Coordinates of C-alpha atoms and ligand atoms in Angstrom, one line a residue:
M27 CA 0.0 0.0 0.0
S28 CA 1.4 3.4 -0.9
Y29 CA 2.0 5.9 1.9
N30 CA -0.6 8.3 0.6
L31 CA -3.2 5.7 0.2
F32 CA -2.5 4.6 3.8
L33 CA -2.9 8.1 5.0
A34 CA -6.1 8.6 3.0
L35 CA -7.5 5.4 4.6
F36 CA -6.3 6.4 8.0
W37 CA -7.9 9.8 7.8
G38 CA -10.9 8.5 6.1
A39 CA -11.4 6.0 8.9
T40 CA -11.2 8.5 11.7
A41 CA -14.3 10.3 12.9
F42 CA -12.5 13.6 12.9
G43 CA -10.3 13.1 9.9
L44 CA -9.8 15.4 6.9
P45 CA -10.4 13.0 4.1
S46 CA -9.5 15.4 1.3
K47 CA -6.6 17.2 2.8
S48 CA -2.9 16.2 3.0
P49 CA -1.4 15.5 6.4
S50 CA 0.6 18.8 6.3
S51 CA -2.6 20.7 6.4
S52 CA -3.6 18.9 9.6
V53 CA -2.2 22.0 11.4
P54 CA -5.3 24.2 10.9
S55 CA -5.3 27.9 10.8
C56 CA -5.8 29.5 14.2
R57 CA -8.8 31.4 12.8
Y58 CA -10.2 28.3 11.2
A59 CA -13.8 29.1 12.0
L60 CA -13.8 31.8 9.3
E61 CA -13.0 29.1 6.7
Y62 CA -16.3 27.3 7.2
S63 CA -19.8 28.4 6.3
Q64 CA -22.8 27.2 8.3
K65 CA -23.7 25.1 5.3
D66 CA -20.2 23.4 5.3
I67 CA -20.7 22.4 8.9
L68 CA -24.2 21.1 8.3
K69 CA -23.0 19.0 5.4
D70 CA -20.0 17.4 7.0
P71 CA -18.8 18.6 10.4
R72 CA -15.7 16.4 10.7
S73 CA -13.1 18.8 9.5
F74 CA -14.5 21.7 11.6
I75 CA -14.5 19.4 14.7
S76 CA -11.0 18.3 14.0
D77 CA -9.8 22.0 13.8
Y78 CA -11.8 22.9 16.9
L79 CA -10.3 20.1 19.0
Y80 CA -6.8 20.9 17.8
W81 CA -7.0 24.5 18.9
E82 CA -8.9 23.9 22.1
G83 CA -6.1 21.5 23.0
K84 CA -3.7 24.4 23.1
F85 CA -5.4 25.3 26.4
H86 CA -4.0 22.1 27.8
Q87 CA -0.7 23.5 28.8
N88 CA 1.3 23.8 32.0
N89 CA 0.6 27.1 33.7
V90 CA -2.4 27.8 31.5
S91 CA -5.1 25.3 32.4
Y92 CA -3.2 23.1 34.8
N93 CA -0.1 22.5 36.9
T94 CA 2.1 19.7 35.5
E95 CA 3.7 19.3 38.9
N96 CA 0.6 18.2 40.7
G97 CA -1.7 17.4 37.8
C98 CA -4.4 19.7 39.1
S99 CA -6.4 22.3 37.1
Y100 CA -6.3 26.0 37.2
D101 CA -9.6 27.7 36.7
G102 CA -8.1 29.3 33.7
T103 CA -6.1 32.3 32.5
Q104 CA -6.5 35.8 31.2
I105 CA -5.1 36.6 27.8
D106 CA -3.5 39.7 26.5
W107 CA -6.1 42.0 25.0
S108 CA -4.2 42.6 21.8
T109 CA -2.0 39.6 21.2
G110 CA -4.1 36.8 22.9
E111 CA -1.1 35.5 24.8
A112 CA -1.7 34.0 28.2
T113 CA -1.0 36.6 30.9
L114 CA -2.5 36.4 34.4
K115 CA -3.6 32.9 35.4
H116 CA -6.2 32.0 37.9
S117 CA -4.1 30.1 40.4
F118 CA -7.3 28.6 41.9
S119 CA -9.6 25.9 40.8
A120 CA -12.5 23.8 42.1
A121 CA -13.9 20.3 41.9
S122 CA -16.1 21.3 38.9
K123 CA -13.1 22.2 36.8
E124 CA -11.4 19.0 37.9
S125 CA -14.4 17.1 36.7
L126 CA -14.0 18.5 33.2
Q127 CA -10.3 17.7 33.1
I128 CA -11.0 14.1 34.3
M129 CA -13.8 13.5 31.8
L130 CA -11.5 14.5 29.0
Y131 CA -8.8 12.1 30.3
A132 CA -11.4 9.3 30.6
Q133 CA -12.2 9.7 26.9
A134 CA -8.5 9.7 26.0
I135 CA -8.0 6.5 28.0
S136 CA -11.0 4.9 26.3
G137 CA -9.3 5.6 22.9
S138 CA -11.3 8.6 21.8
Q139 CA -9.7 10.0 18.7
G140 CA -11.2 13.4 19.5
A141 CA -9.6 13.4 22.9
A142 CA -6.3 12.5 21.3
R143 CA -6.7 15.3 18.8
F144 CA -7.1 17.7 21.8
L145 CA -4.3 16.2 23.9
S146 CA -1.7 15.0 21.5
P147 CA -2.4 15.9 17.8
E148 CA 1.2 15.3 16.7
K149 CA 1.1 11.8 18.2
P150 CA -2.5 10.6 18.9
S151 CA -1.3 7.2 20.1
A152 CA 0.3 9.0 23.1
A153 CA -2.9 10.5 24.4
A154 CA -3.9 7.8 26.9
D155 CA -0.4 7.8 28.4
I156 CA -0.4 11.6 28.7
A157 CA -3.8 11.4 30.5
V158 CA -2.6 8.7 32.8
S159 CA 0.6 10.4 33.8
V160 CA -1.4 13.5 34.8
L161 CA -3.9 11.4 36.7
E162 CA -1.1 9.8 38.7
K163 CA 0.0 13.2 39.9
K164 CA -3.5 14.3 40.5
L165 CA -4.2 11.3 42.7
T166 CA -1.1 12.0 44.8
A167 CA -2.3 15.6 45.2
Y168 CA -5.8 14.5 46.3
L169 CA -4.3 12.1 48.8
N170 CA -1.9 14.7 50.2
F171 CA -4.7 17.2 50.4
N172 CA -6.8 14.7 52.4
E173 CA -3.8 14.1 54.7
T174 CA -3.2 17.7 55.3
Y175 CA -6.8 18.8 55.5
P176 CA -8.7 15.6 56.6
G177 CA -11.7 17.7 57.6
F178 CA -12.8 17.8 54.0
G179 CA -13.4 14.1 54.0
G180 CA -11.8 13.6 50.7
F181 CA -13.8 16.3 49.0
L182 CA -12.4 19.5 47.5
P183 CA -13.2 23.1 48.3
W184 CA -12.1 25.9 45.9
F185 CA -8.4 25.5 46.1
M186 CA -5.0 27.0 45.2
S187 CA -3.2 24.7 42.8
D188 CA 0.0 26.7 42.2
Q189 CA 1.8 24.9 45.0
Q190 CA 2.6 21.2 45.0
T191 CA 0.2 20.7 47.9
L192 CA -3.3 22.1 47.3
S193 CA -4.8 24.4 49.9
P194 CA -8.2 25.9 50.3
T195 CA -8.5 29.4 48.8
W196 CA -8.8 32.1 51.5
D197 CA -12.6 32.2 51.1
W198 CA -13.0 28.5 51.4
V199 CA -11.0 27.8 54.5
N200 CA -13.2 25.5 56.6
R201 CA -16.0 25.3 53.9
V202 CA -16.9 22.8 51.3
P203 CA -19.5 22.7 48.5
A204 CA -21.6 19.7 47.5
L205 CA -22.5 20.5 43.9
D206 CA -19.1 20.8 42.4
N207 CA -18.0 17.6 44.3
G208 CA -20.9 15.7 42.8
E209 CA -19.6 16.6 39.4
L210 CA -16.2 15.5 40.4
L211 CA -17.3 12.1 41.8
W212 CA -19.0 10.9 38.7
A213 CA -16.2 12.0 36.5
V214 CA -13.8 10.0 38.6
Y215 CA -16.2 7.1 38.5
G216 CA -16.2 7.2 34.7
M217 CA -12.5 7.6 34.5
I218 CA -12.0 4.5 36.7
Q219 CA -14.1 2.5 34.3
A220 CA -11.9 3.6 31.4
L221 CA -8.8 2.6 33.3
E222 CA -10.3 -0.8 34.3
N223 CA -11.2 -1.4 30.7
S224 CA -7.5 -1.1 29.7
S225 CA -5.3 -4.1 29.1
D226 CA -2.4 -2.2 30.5
Q227 CA -1.6 -3.4 34.0
S228 CA -0.3 0.0 35.2
Y229 CA -3.6 1.6 34.2
R230 CA -5.5 -1.0 36.2
K231 CA -3.3 -0.3 39.2
L232 CA -4.0 3.4 38.9
A233 CA -7.7 2.5 38.8
Q234 CA -7.3 0.8 42.2
G235 CA -5.7 4.0 43.7
W236 CA -8.5 6.2 42.4
S237 CA -11.1 3.7 43.7
K238 CA -9.7 4.0 47.1
W239 CA -10.0 7.7 47.0
L240 CA -13.5 7.5 45.6
D241 CA -14.7 4.8 48.1
Y242 CA -13.5 7.0 51.0
T243 CA -16.0 9.7 49.9
K244 CA -18.8 7.1 50.2
S245 CA -18.0 6.9 53.9
T246 CA -17.9 10.7 54.5
A247 CA -20.5 12.2 52.2
A248 CA -23.6 11.7 54.3
K249 CA -21.8 12.4 57.6
M250 CA -20.7 15.7 56.3
F251 CA -23.6 16.9 54.0
Y252 CA -26.7 15.2 55.1
T253 CA -28.8 17.1 57.7
G254 CA -31.8 14.7 58.0
N255 CA -35.3 14.5 56.5
G256 CA -33.9 14.2 53.0
N257 CA -32.0 17.5 53.3
V258 CA -28.5 17.9 51.8
C259 CA -26.6 21.0 52.6
T260 CA -25.2 23.1 49.7
V261 CA -22.2 24.4 51.6
M262 CA -20.9 22.9 54.8
D263 CA -18.9 24.8 57.4
I264 CA -16.2 22.7 59.0
A265 CA -15.3 23.3 62.6
N266 CA -11.6 22.8 61.8
Q267 CA -10.4 21.5 58.4
S268 CA -7.3 20.0 60.0
W269 CA -9.3 17.6 62.2
P270 CA -10.4 14.3 60.7
V271 CA -14.0 13.6 60.0
N272 CA -14.3 11.3 62.9
D273 CA -12.4 13.5 65.4
P274 CA -14.8 14.0 68.4
R275 CA -14.2 17.7 68.2
Q276 CA -15.1 17.8 64.5
R277 CA -18.5 19.4 63.5
Y278 CA -20.2 20.1 60.2
T279 CA -22.7 23.0 60.2
C280 CA -24.9 23.8 57.2
E281 CA -23.9 27.3 56.2
S282 CA -27.3 28.6 55.2
T283 CA -30.9 27.4 54.8
S284 CA -30.1 26.8 51.1
M285 CA -30.4 23.1 50.4
L286 CA -29.1 21.0 47.5
D287 CA -32.5 20.1 46.1
D288 CA -32.1 21.3 42.5
P289 CA -33.0 19.0 39.6
Y290 CA -29.9 20.2 37.7
E291 CA -26.2 19.7 38.3
G292 CA -26.7 19.3 42.0
E293 CA -28.5 16.0 41.5
L294 CA -25.1 14.3 40.8
F295 CA -24.4 14.6 44.5
T296 CA -27.8 13.3 45.4
W297 CA -27.1 10.1 43.3
W298 CA -23.9 9.6 45.2
L299 CA -25.7 9.7 48.5
Y300 CA -28.5 7.5 47.2
F301 CA -26.3 4.8 45.8
Y302 CA -23.4 4.7 48.2
S303 CA -24.0 6.4 51.6
P304 CA -25.0 4.3 54.6
L305 CA -28.3 6.3 55.0
S306 CA -31.4 4.3 55.8
A307 CA -33.8 3.4 53.0
Q308 CA -36.3 5.9 54.3
D309 CA -33.7 8.7 54.3
K310 CA -32.7 7.8 50.8
E311 CA -36.3 7.9 49.6
M312 CA -36.6 11.4 51.2
L313 CA -33.7 12.6 49.2
W314 CA -36.0 12.5 46.1
E315 CA -39.1 13.7 47.9
V316 CA -37.5 17.0 49.0
K317 CA -36.4 17.6 45.4
R318 CA -39.8 17.3 43.9
P319 CA -41.1 20.9 44.3
K320 CA -38.3 22.1 42.0
L321 CA -38.9 19.7 39.1
V322 CA -41.5 21.8 37.3
S323 CA -43.0 21.6 33.8
V324 CA -43.3 24.9 31.9
E325 CA -44.0 25.8 28.3
Y326 CA -41.9 27.9 26.1
N327 CA -44.1 30.0 23.9
M328 CA -42.6 33.1 22.3
G329 CA -42.5 34.9 18.9
G330 CA -44.7 32.3 17.3
V331 CA -42.5 29.4 18.5
G332 CA -44.2 27.0 20.8
P333 CA -45.7 25.7 22.9
I334 CA -42.6 23.6 23.8
T335 CA -42.7 21.6 27.1
V336 CA -39.5 22.0 29.0
Q337 CA -38.2 21.4 32.5
Q338 CA -38.2 24.8 34.2
G339 CA -34.7 26.3 34.5
Y340 CA -33.2 28.1 37.4
W341 CA -32.0 30.7 34.9
F342 CA -32.1 28.2 32.0
S343 CA -28.3 28.6 31.7
S344 CA -26.7 25.8 29.7
H345 CA -24.6 25.1 32.8
E346 CA -27.7 23.6 34.4
Q347 CA -27.5 20.6 31.9
W348 CA -24.1 19.4 33.2
K349 CA -25.6 16.3 34.7
A350 CA -26.3 15.0 31.3
L351 CA -22.6 14.9 30.5
E352 CA -21.9 12.5 33.3
M353 CA -24.8 10.1 33.9
P354 CA -26.8 8.2 31.3
Y355 CA -30.0 10.3 31.6
Y356 CA -30.7 10.0 28.0
D357 CA -31.3 6.3 28.4
V358 CA -34.7 7.3 29.8
D359 CA -36.6 8.2 26.7
L360 CA -38.7 10.8 28.4
V361 CA -35.7 12.7 29.6
R362 CA -34.0 12.5 26.3
R363 CA -37.1 14.0 24.6
L364 CA -37.5 16.6 27.3
F365 CA -33.9 17.7 27.1
T366 CA -34.2 17.8 23.3
N367 CA -37.1 20.1 23.8
A368 CA -34.9 22.3 26.0
E369 CA -32.6 22.8 23.1
R370 CA -35.6 23.6 20.8
A371 CA -36.4 26.4 23.3
R372 CA -32.7 27.4 23.7
T373 CA -31.9 27.7 20.0
C374 CA -35.3 29.1 18.9
N375 CA -35.3 31.7 21.7
S376 CA -32.1 33.1 20.3
V377 CA -33.6 33.4 16.9
V378 CA -36.8 34.9 18.2
T379 CA -34.9 37.5 20.2
R380 CA -32.4 38.1 17.3
N381 CA -29.5 36.9 19.3
P382 CA -26.4 35.7 17.4
G383 CA -25.6 33.3 20.3
M384 CA -27.0 31.7 23.4
F385 CA -26.7 32.2 27.2
A386 CA -24.9 30.5 30.0
S387 CA -23.5 31.7 33.3
V388 CA -20.2 33.2 32.4
N389 CA -17.5 35.7 33.2
N390 CA -18.2 39.3 32.1
I391 CA -16.2 41.1 29.5
T392 CA -12.8 42.7 30.1
N393 CA -12.7 46.2 31.3
T394 CA -10.1 47.5 28.8
T395 CA -9.2 50.5 31.0
T396 CA -8.1 48.3 33.9
D397 CA -7.5 45.0 32.0
E398 CA -9.7 43.4 34.6
I399 CA -12.6 41.0 34.5
V400 CA -14.6 41.7 37.6
G401 CA -18.1 40.3 37.2
Y402 CA -19.4 36.8 36.8
I403 CA -22.8 36.8 35.1
S404 CA -24.8 34.0 36.7
P405 CA -28.3 35.0 35.7
A406 CA -28.1 34.3 32.0
G407 CA -30.7 32.1 30.3
I408 CA -34.3 32.3 29.3
P409 CA -36.5 34.1 31.9
S410 CA -39.9 33.0 30.5
I411 CA -39.1 29.4 31.4
S412 CA -37.1 29.9 34.6
S413 CA -37.8 30.4 38.2
Q414 CA -35.3 33.3 38.3
T415 CA -36.7 35.9 36.0
V416 CA -34.3 38.8 36.7
Q417 CA -31.5 38.2 34.2
E418 CA -28.6 39.9 32.4
H419 CA -28.5 39.4 28.7
D420 CA -25.6 41.3 27.3
V421 CA -23.1 38.5 27.1
I422 CA -23.2 35.2 25.1
T423 CA -20.7 32.4 25.3
P424 CA -19.6 29.5 23.0
Y425 CA -20.1 27.0 25.8
S426 CA -23.9 27.7 25.7
V427 CA -23.9 25.1 22.9
F428 CA -22.8 22.1 24.9
P429 CA -26.3 20.8 25.8
T430 CA -27.4 21.4 22.2
L431 CA -24.4 19.3 21.0
L432 CA -25.6 16.4 23.2
V433 CA -28.9 16.2 21.3
D434 CA -28.1 17.6 17.9
Q435 CA -24.5 17.8 16.9
S436 CA -25.0 19.8 13.7
V437 CA -27.2 22.5 15.2
G438 CA -24.9 22.8 18.2
L439 CA -21.9 23.2 15.9
A440 CA -23.7 25.8 13.8
W441 CA -24.2 27.9 16.9
L442 CA -20.7 27.3 18.0
R443 CA -19.3 28.5 14.7
N444 CA -21.6 31.5 14.8
M445 CA -20.0 32.7 18.0
L446 CA -16.5 31.8 17.1
I447 CA -16.5 34.0 14.0
G448 CA -17.2 37.0 16.2
K449 CA -14.2 39.4 16.6
K450 CA -11.6 38.2 19.1
M451 CA -13.6 35.0 19.7
Q452 CA -10.6 32.8 18.7
N453 CA -7.2 33.1 20.2
P454 CA -4.0 31.0 20.3
Y455 CA -5.7 28.6 22.8
G456 CA -9.0 28.1 20.9
S457 CA -12.2 29.7 21.8
T458 CA -12.6 32.9 23.9
E459 CA -14.7 33.0 27.0
A460 CA -17.5 35.3 26.0
T461 CA -18.6 38.2 23.9
R462 CA -21.1 41.0 24.2
V463 CA -24.1 40.4 22.0
D464 CA -23.5 43.8 20.3
G465 CA -19.8 43.0 19.6
T466 CA -18.4 45.9 21.7
G467 CA -16.5 43.7 24.1
V468 CA -15.2 40.3 24.9
S469 CA -14.0 38.5 27.9
A470 CA -10.3 38.0 27.2
L471 CA -10.2 34.9 29.3
L472 CA -9.9 31.1 29.0
T473 CA -11.6 28.8 31.4
W474 CA -12.4 25.1 31.7
D475 CA -16.0 25.9 32.1
S476 CA -16.3 27.9 28.9
K477 CA -14.2 25.6 26.8
V478 CA -14.0 22.1 28.0
T479 CA -17.7 21.6 28.7
T480 CA -18.2 21.9 24.9
V481 CA -15.2 19.6 24.2
N482 CA -16.6 17.0 26.5
A483 CA -20.1 17.3 25.0
L484 CA -18.6 16.6 21.6
L485 CA -16.7 13.6 22.9
G486 CA -19.9 12.3 24.6
G487 CA -19.0 13.0 28.2
V488 CA -18.6 10.0 30.5
Q489 CA -22.2 8.8 30.3
D490 CA -21.1 5.6 28.5
L491 CA -18.5 4.8 31.1
V492 CA -20.8 5.6 34.0
R493 CA -23.5 3.4 32.4
Q494 CA -21.0 0.5 32.2
G495 CA -20.0 0.9 35.8
L496 CA -23.5 1.1 37.1
R497 CA -24.4 -2.0 35.2
K498 CA -21.4 -3.8 36.6
E499 CA -22.5 -2.8 40.1
G500 CA -26.2 -3.7 39.5
L501 CA -27.3 -0.1 40.0
Y502 CA -28.2 0.8 36.5
N503 CA -31.8 -0.3 36.6
L504 CA -32.3 1.7 39.8
F505 CA -30.9 4.7 38.1
I506 CA -33.3 4.3 35.2
S507 CA -36.4 3.5 37.4
I508 CA -35.9 6.4 39.7
T509 CA -35.2 8.9 36.9
Q510 CA -38.2 7.6 35.1
R511 CA -40.4 7.8 38.3
E512 CA -39.3 11.4 39.1
Y513 CA -39.7 12.7 35.6
S514 CA -42.9 11.0 34.7
R515 CA -44.6 12.3 37.8
V516 CA -44.2 15.8 36.3
F517 CA -44.0 15.3 32.6
K518 CA -46.8 13.5 30.8
N519 CA -47.5 14.8 27.3
L520 CA -44.6 16.8 25.8
K521 CA -45.7 19.6 23.5
G522 CA -43.5 20.9 20.7
E523 CA -41.6 17.8 19.8
N524 CA -42.4 18.4 16.1
I525 CA -40.6 21.8 16.1
D526 CA -37.2 21.9 14.5
L527 CA -34.2 23.1 16.5
C528 CA -33.4 26.6 15.2
L529 CA -30.2 27.6 13.3
P530 CA -28.6 31.0 13.9
E531 CA -29.8 33.8 11.8
E532 CA -27.9 36.8 13.2
S533 CA -24.2 37.6 13.3
I534 CA -22.3 39.3 16.1
P535 CA -21.9 42.8 14.8
D536 CA -18.4 44.1 13.9
A537 CA -18.2 47.0 16.4
G538 CA -14.5 47.7 15.7
L539 CA -12.8 45.1 17.9
V540 CA -9.6 43.8 16.4
D541 CA -8.8 40.1 16.4
F542 CA -5.9 38.9 18.6
T543 CA -2.7 39.4 16.7
L544 CA -1.5 35.9 17.4
C545 CA -4.7 34.5 15.8
Ligands
NAG604 C1 3.2 31.1 34.8 O1 2.3 32.1 34.4 C2 2.5 33.3 35.1 C3 1.4 34.2 34.7 O2 0.2 33.6 35.1 C4 3.9 33.9 34.8 O3 4.1 35.0 35.5 C5 4.9 32.8 35.1 O4 6.2 33.3 34.7 C6 4.7 31.5 34.5 N1 5.6 30.5 34.9 C7 6.2 29.6 34.1 C8 7.0 28.6 34.8 O5 6.0 29.6 32.9
NAG605 C1 -8.2 10.5 54.2 O1 -7.8 10.8 55.5 C2 -8.4 10.0 56.5 C3 -8.1 10.7 57.9 O2 -6.7 10.8 58.0 C4 -8.0 8.6 56.4 O3 -8.6 7.8 57.4 C5 -8.4 8.1 55.0 O4 -8.0 6.8 54.8 C6 -7.8 9.0 53.9 N1 -8.4 8.6 52.6 C7 -7.7 8.1 51.7 C8 -8.3 7.8 50.4 O5 -6.5 7.9 51.8
NAG606 C1 -7.3 23.6 64.0 O1 -6.6 22.4 64.3 C2 -5.2 22.5 64.2 C3 -4.6 21.1 64.4 O2 -5.2 20.6 65.5 C4 -4.7 23.6 65.2 O3 -3.3 23.7 65.1 C5 -5.4 24.9 65.0 O4 -5.1 25.8 66.0 C6 -6.9 24.7 65.0 N1 -7.6 25.9 64.6 C7 -8.6 26.4 65.3 C8 -9.2 27.7 64.8 O5 -9.1 25.8 66.2
NAG607 C1 -13.6 50.2 33.9 O1 -12.9 50.6 35.0 C2 -12.7 51.9 35.2 C3 -11.7 52.2 36.3 O2 -12.1 51.5 37.5 C4 -14.1 52.5 35.5 O3 -14.0 53.9 35.7 C5 -15.1 52.2 34.4 O4 -16.4 52.6 34.7 C6 -15.1 50.7 34.1 N1 -15.8 50.5 32.8 C7 -16.9 49.7 32.8 C8 -17.6 49.6 31.5 O5 -17.3 49.1 33.8
NAG608 C1 -20.9 43.3 33.2 O1 -20.3 44.4 32.6 C2 -21.1 45.5 32.2 C3 -20.3 46.5 31.6 O2 -19.7 46.0 30.4 C4 -21.9 46.0 33.5 O3 -22.8 47.0 33.1 C5 -22.5 44.9 34.2 O4 -23.1 45.3 35.4 C6 -21.6 43.8 34.5 N1 -22.3 42.6 35.1 C7 -21.7 41.9 36.1 C8 -22.5 40.8 36.6 O5 -20.6 42.1 36.5
NAG609 C1 -15.0 -1.8 27.9 O1 -14.5 -3.1 27.5 C2 -15.5 -4.0 27.1 C3 -14.8 -5.3 26.8 O2 -13.8 -5.1 25.9 C4 -16.3 -3.4 26.0 O3 -17.3 -4.3 25.6 C5 -16.9 -2.1 26.4 O4 -17.5 -1.5 25.3 C6 -15.8 -1.2 26.9 N1 -16.5 0.0 27.4 C7 -16.2 1.2 27.1 C8 -17.1 2.2 27.7 O5 -15.3 1.5 26.3

């Protein structure tokens, strides 16, 4: 076989290949998004995806998104307003960012070509080893953290990761959140499945190490976060983070009356308590009962689109769909249909409101006078189908597409492209955090949240791995029956399933911003 034919077959056979291009063009242009029309992407997205993963992968560097010494994530980094070069990094991170990093590695270990394109485009076959070597360091860091701060019970607060040993950020001393840790736990669970699936003995040994860490949280989760009567605390105050969980002096106090009873990302922690904590059957049942008031059916109906039955959002930020990246929710037909409806509403709402992008909780734009990014815009979504109706709608973000990608890859990619072609929305590390709808400002920042949620959605998250694990443990049917039970109590007949998802119709205006010089 000739070399060229071999390459053609090789590329042709890969999901993300470039069948018609020579290997030298496998280093795509930094501003690749401008080379594709929406039509191109709808016709065949492979080449766009390949370029996208290549450039997002530039985020995966020491001192940019993680610390190669301890294997732990940084929240992200600011980039220079004119060049796009990484400048001021966020030396802190949290369990949620860790979950995104770990999901990506789980995919790499499972042999995902997309993950390899992200992690090691020059040598895709090295991707799994790269992931494993970071995970070895990360495990050591987690175990050291647990030794130094045993009061966290194995869980992570927001932490500083620029030192070899992690430490709580100043505002998370003696405090620990449930929601982010739920995201972390299922990512680790999926990653362990991927390691166990490997024929490499050293991978399976690492799986054992991680299992030990994971199992430990099964023994501490309820002791720390469960306050009785089905209630789970969102943020726990720890009497002294240096005292072990079982120290007679140790005490955990719920920081506020706010409970982890959301039917969104927070549910990942509920499942952990439900499956693995030593709570009584009655307490476990109550975990679901207390959550019921917030699982609400509403109808999207605006601008001639609708009615579409959706699960009421908190803000309807895309971030709220995170749980679908991690557990096999779409195995329940009702949930898959309902979450597809959510994307009908999300995409069509942006068309109806003449928005070139979509909303998700995200960092505000850079103040170019001070070169600072001060605000985080949490309330960004669709007010008419949310419980929180006071929102801020100036800023859109590429990662808003991740739940769309999970139900309709083509439409999700079309929206992604539509935001990436905005001025300054690509940089030497891939996509940029966010842009104003009117094109007058961007957030010159890179974060795991705004970048790797989308990457993970494209790669399929860890749902397949988690499904495999739950099946092995005999918990899968329970996952399905409870999800089915809770959702079918509220959702009977879904309206709007015949409505097409909407494609973008507006562009981010050119308001005079100049692209990053390095891209
Ligand atoms: C890491 O990044 C910071 C900016 O966030 C920079 O000041 C520092 O020199 C970098 N260190 C290394 C080792 O590259
Ligand atoms: C975490 O620390 C506690 C208290 O020192 C210890 O009992 C436990 O075994 C540690 N967990 C792991 C996974 O090493
Ligand atoms: C927390 O515990 C450590 C270790 O026992 C001790 O050195 C420290 O003084 C304690 N802090 C408080 C505020 O009690
Ligand atoms: C940017 O920061 C400057 C200096 O603090 C402030 O005066 C200005 O109002 C800020 N601009 C915006 C748009 O917030
Ligand atoms: C975001 O920045 C704009 C100015 O560009 C400001 O008006 C708005 O209040 C900021 N929002 C948050 C949540 O920081
Ligand atoms: C794990 O390995 C088994 C046996 O080779 C295979 O059937 C399964 O699909 C693999 N699972 C994943 C998630 O890759």
